[in-house]
Coordinates of C-alpha atoms in Angstrom, one line a residue:
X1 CA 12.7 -10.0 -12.1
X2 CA 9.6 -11.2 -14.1
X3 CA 8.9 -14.3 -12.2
X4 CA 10.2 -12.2 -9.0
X5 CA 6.8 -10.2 -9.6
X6 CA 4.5 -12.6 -10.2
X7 CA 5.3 -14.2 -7.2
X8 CA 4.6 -11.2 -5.5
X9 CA 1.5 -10.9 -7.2
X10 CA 0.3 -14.3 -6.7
X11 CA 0.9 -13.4 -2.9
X12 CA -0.9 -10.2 -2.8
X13 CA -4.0 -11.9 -3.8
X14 CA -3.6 -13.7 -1.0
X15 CA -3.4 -10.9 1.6
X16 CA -5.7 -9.0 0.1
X17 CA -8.3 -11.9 0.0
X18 CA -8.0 -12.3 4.2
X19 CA -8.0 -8.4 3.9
X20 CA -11.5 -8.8 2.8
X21 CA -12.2 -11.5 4.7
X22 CA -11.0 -9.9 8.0
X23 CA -12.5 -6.7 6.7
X24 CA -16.2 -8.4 6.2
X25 CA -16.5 -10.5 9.3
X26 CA -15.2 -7.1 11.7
X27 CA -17.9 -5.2 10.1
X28 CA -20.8 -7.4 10.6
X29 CA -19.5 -8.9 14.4
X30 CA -19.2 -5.2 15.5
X31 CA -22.1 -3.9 17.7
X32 CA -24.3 -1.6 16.0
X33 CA -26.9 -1.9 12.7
X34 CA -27.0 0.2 10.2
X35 CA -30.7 -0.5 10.0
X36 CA -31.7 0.8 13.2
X37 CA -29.8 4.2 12.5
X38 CA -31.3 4.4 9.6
X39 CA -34.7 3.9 11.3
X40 CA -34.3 6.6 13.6
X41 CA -34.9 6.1 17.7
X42 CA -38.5 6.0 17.1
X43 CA -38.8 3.0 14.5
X44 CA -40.7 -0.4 14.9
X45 CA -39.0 -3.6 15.0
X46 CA -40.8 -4.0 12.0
X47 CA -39.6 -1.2 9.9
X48 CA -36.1 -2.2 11.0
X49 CA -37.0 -5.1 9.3
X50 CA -37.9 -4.1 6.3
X51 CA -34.6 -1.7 6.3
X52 CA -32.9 -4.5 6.8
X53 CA -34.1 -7.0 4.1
X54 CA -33.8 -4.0 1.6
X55 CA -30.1 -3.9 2.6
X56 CA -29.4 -7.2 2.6
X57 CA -28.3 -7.7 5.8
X58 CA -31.0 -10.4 6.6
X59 CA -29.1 -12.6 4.8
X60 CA -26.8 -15.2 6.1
X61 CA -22.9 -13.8 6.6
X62 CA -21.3 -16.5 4.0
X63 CA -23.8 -15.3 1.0
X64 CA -23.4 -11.9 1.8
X65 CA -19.4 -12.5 1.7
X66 CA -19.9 -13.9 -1.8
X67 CA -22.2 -11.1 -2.9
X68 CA -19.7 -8.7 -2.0
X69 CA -16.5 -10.5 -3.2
X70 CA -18.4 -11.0 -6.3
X71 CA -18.9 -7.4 -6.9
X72 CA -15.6 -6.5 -6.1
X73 CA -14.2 -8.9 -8.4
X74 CA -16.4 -6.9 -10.8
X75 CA -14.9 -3.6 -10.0
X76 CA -18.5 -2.7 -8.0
X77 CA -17.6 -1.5 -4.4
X78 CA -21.4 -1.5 -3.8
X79 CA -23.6 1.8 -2.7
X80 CA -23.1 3.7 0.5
X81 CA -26.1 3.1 3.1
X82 CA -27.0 6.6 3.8
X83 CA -26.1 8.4 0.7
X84 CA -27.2 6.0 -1.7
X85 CA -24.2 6.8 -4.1
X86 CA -21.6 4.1 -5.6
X87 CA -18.6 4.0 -3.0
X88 CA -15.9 5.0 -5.6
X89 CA -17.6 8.1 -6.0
X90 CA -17.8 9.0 -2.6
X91 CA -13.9 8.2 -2.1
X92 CA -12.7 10.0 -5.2
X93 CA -14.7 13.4 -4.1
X94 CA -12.6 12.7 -1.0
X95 CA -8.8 12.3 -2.6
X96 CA -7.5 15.2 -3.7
X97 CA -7.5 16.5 0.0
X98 CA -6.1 13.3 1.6
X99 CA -3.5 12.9 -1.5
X100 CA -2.2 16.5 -1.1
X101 CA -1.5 16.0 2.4
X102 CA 0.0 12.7 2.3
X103 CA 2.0 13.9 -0.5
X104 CA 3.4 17.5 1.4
X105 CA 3.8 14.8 4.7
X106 CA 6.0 12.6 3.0
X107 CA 7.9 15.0 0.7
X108 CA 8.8 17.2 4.1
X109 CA 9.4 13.3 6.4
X110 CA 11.7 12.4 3.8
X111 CA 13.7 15.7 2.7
X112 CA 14.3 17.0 6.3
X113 CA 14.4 13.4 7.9
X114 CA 17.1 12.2 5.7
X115 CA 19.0 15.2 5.8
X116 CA 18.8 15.1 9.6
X117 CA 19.9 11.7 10.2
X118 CA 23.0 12.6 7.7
X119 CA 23.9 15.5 9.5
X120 CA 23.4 13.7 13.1
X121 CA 25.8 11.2 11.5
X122 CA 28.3 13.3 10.2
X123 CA 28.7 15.0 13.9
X124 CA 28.1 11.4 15.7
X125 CA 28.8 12.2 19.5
X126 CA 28.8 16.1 19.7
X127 CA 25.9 18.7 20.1
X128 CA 24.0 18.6 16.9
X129 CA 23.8 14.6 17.4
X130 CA 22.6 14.7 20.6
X131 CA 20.0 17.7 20.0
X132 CA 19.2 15.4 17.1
X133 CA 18.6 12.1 18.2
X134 CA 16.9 14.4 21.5
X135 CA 14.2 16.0 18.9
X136 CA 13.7 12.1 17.2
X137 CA 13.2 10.6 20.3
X138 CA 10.4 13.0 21.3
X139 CA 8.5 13.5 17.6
X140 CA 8.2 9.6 17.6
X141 CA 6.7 9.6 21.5
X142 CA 4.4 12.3 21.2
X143 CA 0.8 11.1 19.7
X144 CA -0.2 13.4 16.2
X145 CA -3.4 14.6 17.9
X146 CA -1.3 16.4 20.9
X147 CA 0.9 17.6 18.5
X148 CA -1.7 19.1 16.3
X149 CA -4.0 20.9 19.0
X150 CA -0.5 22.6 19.9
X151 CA -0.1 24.2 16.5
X152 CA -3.7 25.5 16.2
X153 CA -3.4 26.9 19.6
X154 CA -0.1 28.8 18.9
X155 CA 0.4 29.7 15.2
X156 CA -3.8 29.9 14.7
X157 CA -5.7 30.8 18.0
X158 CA -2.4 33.0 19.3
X159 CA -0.6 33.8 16.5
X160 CA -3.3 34.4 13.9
X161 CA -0.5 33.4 11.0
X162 CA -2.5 30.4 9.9
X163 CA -6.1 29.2 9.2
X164 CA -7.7 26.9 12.1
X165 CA -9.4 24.2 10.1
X166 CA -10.6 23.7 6.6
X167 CA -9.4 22.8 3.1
X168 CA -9.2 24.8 0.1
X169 CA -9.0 23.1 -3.3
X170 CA -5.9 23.8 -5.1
X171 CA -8.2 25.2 -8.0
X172 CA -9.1 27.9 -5.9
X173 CA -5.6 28.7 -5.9
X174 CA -2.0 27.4 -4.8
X175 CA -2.1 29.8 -1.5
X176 CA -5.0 29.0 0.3
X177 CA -4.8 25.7 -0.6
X178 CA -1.0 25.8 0.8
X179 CA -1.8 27.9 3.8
X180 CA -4.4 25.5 5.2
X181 CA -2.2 22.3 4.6
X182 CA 0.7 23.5 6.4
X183 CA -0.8 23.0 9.8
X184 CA -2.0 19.7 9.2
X185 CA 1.2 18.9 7.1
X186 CA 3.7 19.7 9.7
X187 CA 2.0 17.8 12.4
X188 CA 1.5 14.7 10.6
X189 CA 5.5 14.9 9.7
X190 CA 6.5 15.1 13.1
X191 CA 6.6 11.3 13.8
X192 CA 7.6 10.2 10.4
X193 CA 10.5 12.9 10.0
X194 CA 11.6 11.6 13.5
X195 CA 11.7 8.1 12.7
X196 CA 13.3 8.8 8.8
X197 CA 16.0 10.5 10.9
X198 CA 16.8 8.0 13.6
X199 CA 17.0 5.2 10.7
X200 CA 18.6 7.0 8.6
X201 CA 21.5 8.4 11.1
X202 CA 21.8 4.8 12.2
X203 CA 21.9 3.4 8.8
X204 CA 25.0 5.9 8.0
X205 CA 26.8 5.7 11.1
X206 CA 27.2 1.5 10.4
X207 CA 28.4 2.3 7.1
X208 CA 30.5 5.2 7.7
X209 CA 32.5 2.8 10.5
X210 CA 33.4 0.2 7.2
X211 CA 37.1 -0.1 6.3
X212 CA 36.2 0.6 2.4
X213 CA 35.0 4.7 4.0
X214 CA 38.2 4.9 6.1
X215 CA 40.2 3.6 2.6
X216 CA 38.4 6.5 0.8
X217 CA 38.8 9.4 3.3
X218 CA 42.5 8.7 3.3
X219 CA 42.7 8.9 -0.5
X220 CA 41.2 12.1 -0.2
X221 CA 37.5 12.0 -1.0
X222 CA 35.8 15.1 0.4
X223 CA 33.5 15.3 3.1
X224 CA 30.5 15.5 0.8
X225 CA 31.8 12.4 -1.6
X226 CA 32.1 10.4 1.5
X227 CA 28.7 11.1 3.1
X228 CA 26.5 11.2 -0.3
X229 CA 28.7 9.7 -3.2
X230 CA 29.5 6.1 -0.7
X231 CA 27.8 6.3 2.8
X232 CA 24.2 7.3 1.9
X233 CA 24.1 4.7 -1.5
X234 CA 25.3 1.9 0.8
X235 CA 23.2 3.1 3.4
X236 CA 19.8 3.4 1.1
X237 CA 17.8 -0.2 1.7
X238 CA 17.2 0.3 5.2
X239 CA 15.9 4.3 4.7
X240 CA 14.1 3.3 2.0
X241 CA 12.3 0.4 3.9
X242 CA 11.3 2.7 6.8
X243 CA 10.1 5.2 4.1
X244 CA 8.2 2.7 2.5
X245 CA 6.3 1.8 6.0
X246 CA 6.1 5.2 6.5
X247 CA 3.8 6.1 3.5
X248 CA 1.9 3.2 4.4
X249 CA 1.2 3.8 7.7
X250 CA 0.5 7.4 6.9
X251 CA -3.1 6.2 6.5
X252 CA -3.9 6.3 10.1
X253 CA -1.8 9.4 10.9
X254 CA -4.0 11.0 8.5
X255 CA -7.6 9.8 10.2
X256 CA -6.2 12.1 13.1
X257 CA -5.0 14.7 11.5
X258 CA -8.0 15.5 9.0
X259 CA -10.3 15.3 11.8
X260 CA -8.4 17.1 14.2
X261 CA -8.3 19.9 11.2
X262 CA -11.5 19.1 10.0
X263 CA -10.2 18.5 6.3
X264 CA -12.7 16.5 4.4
X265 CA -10.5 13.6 2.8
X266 CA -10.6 10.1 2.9
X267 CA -9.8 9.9 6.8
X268 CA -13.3 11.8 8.1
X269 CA -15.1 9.6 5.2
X270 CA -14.2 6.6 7.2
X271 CA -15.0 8.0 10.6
X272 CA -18.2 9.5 9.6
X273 CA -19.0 6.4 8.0
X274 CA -17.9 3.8 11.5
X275 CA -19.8 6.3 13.2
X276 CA -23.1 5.5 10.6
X277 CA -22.0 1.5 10.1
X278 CA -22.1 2.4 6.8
X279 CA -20.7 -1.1 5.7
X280 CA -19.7 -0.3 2.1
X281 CA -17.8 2.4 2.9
X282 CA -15.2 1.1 5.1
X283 CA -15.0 -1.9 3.2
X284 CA -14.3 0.0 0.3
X285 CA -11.4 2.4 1.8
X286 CA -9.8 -0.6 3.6
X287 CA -9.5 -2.7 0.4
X288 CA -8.1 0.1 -1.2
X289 CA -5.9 1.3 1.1
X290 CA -4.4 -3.0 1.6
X291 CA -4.0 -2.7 -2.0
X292 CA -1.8 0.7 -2.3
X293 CA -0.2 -1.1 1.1
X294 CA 0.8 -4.2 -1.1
X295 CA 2.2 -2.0 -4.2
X296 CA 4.4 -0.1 -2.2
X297 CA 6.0 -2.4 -0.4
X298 CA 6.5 -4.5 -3.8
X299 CA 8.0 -0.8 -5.7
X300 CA 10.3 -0.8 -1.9
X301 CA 11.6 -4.0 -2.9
X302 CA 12.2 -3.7 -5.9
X303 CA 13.8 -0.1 -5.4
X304 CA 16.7 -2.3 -3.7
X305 CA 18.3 -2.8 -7.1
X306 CA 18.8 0.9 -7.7
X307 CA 20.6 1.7 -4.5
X308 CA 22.8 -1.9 -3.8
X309 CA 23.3 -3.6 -7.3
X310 CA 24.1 -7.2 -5.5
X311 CA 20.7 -7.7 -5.1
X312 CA 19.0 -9.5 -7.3
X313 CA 15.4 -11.1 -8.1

């Protein structure tokens, strides 16, 4: 298991070094300077030089890569452009919103996607299957942003139950802060509920037609032994993967959503900052976010062991 690590370790170096090399080169290839936004429309080439030089953008791409792998090696993620604060601190006054609504995502994906592909699985052919695999189909085909507009519009603009927009911190109390992440939390679960279910409901339907589940319903084992005691244990890699991916795609599921509720998390930090080619920024958030990317899908494989004890590292 050790060695099993460090070779995933050694690896995730790796990815993460293209990451920042894929990351760099984007940035600085895109159209757009940050030097003539910050200059304003009525600056001189000259003072978009000087912007420029104090940015260190007037340097040539390779020894501004290795100023910037240098400091992140250091732990520095470098100053943001336009607010002239370190980038960590920017991100951090940005998490508790993004973490509380990836958290309430994938704690409502996972407990009412699972438990919808089980039941789908359990009644494989009749009504609630085919209602079922009916809702999956469409909460994986329709984008988040549609989704979301028609909440606001029917539980917020018609309905008046819920807030439109906005974020209250949870120290300002559990109920606002719950109220105004339900909107944004039930949209963003749509797709990833739909595809925990269809995975899940396929993963139990192979395993429920083995000889080793007939053998045990004929010795007796009740309806909930077979489905959660044998089917879902042997059934758990695959639902696991896809809720591994899940979480980790979540990050771009959650650029829509915060912007479509105008929650300031991680997600508008990034598009306010493409929209200001604020260079730091982005760079900063995309490491990160390759990083968590790389640890889950390490804690996913090694979750294997827990569910099917012949594998082995």
């Amino acid at each position: 298991m050790a060695a099993y690590i460090l070779r995933r370790m050694v690896s995730a170096i790796a990815v993460m070094a293209m990451v920042g090399i894929f990351v760099f080169l984007l940035l600085r290839l895109a159209p757009g300077d940050p030097a003539d936004i910050l200059a304003g429309d009525t600056a001189t080439e000259e003072m978009v030089a000087n912007i420029r030089q104090q940015l260190g953008l007037n340097m040539p791409l390779p020894v501004q890569f290795v100023n910037w792998a240098l400091s992140i090696l250091r732990g520095d993620f470098g100053t943001s452009i336009f607010s002239q604060r370190p980038v960590l601190e920017q991100i951090s006054l940005r998490l508790e919103p993004t973490i509380s609504l990836a958290l309430l995502t994938m704690f409502v994906s996972v407990t009412i996607g699972v438990s919808l592909g089980i039941l789908a699985a359990w009644r494989a052919g009749r009504l609630v299957d085919r209602v079922l695999t009916a809702f999956a189909a469409i909460g994986f085909s329709v984008p988040v942003f549609v989704v979301g507009f028609f909440l606001v519009y029917l539980f917020a603009i018609r309905m008046h139950w819920l807030p439109v927009q906005g974020y209250r911190p949870i120290n300002h109390g559990s109920g606002p802060w719950l109220m105004h992440l339900i909107l944004p939390t039930v949209t963003l679960s749509v797709p990833y509920l739909a595809f925990i279910a269809r995975i899940t409901r396929a993963s139990m339907l192979e395993v429920l037609s083995e000889d080793y589940m007939r053998t045990a319903a004929a010795k007796g084992a009740s309806s909930y032994a077979l489905l959660f005691h044998h089917a879902l244990k042997n059934a758990g890699a695959p639902i696991l993967t896809v809720i591994g991916i899940s979480f980790a795609y979540l990050v771009g599921g959650v650029v829509i959503t915060e912007t479509v509720f105008n929650i300031p998390g991680v997600g508008r930090l990034v598009v306010d900052a493409i929209n200001n080619r604020d260079y730091p920024i982005i760079q900063g958030v995309l490491i990160l976010v390759s990083g968590l990317y790389v640890l889950i899908n390490l804690a996913v494989d090694l979750s294997y062991t827990l569910v099917d004890p012949r594998i082995r590292y």
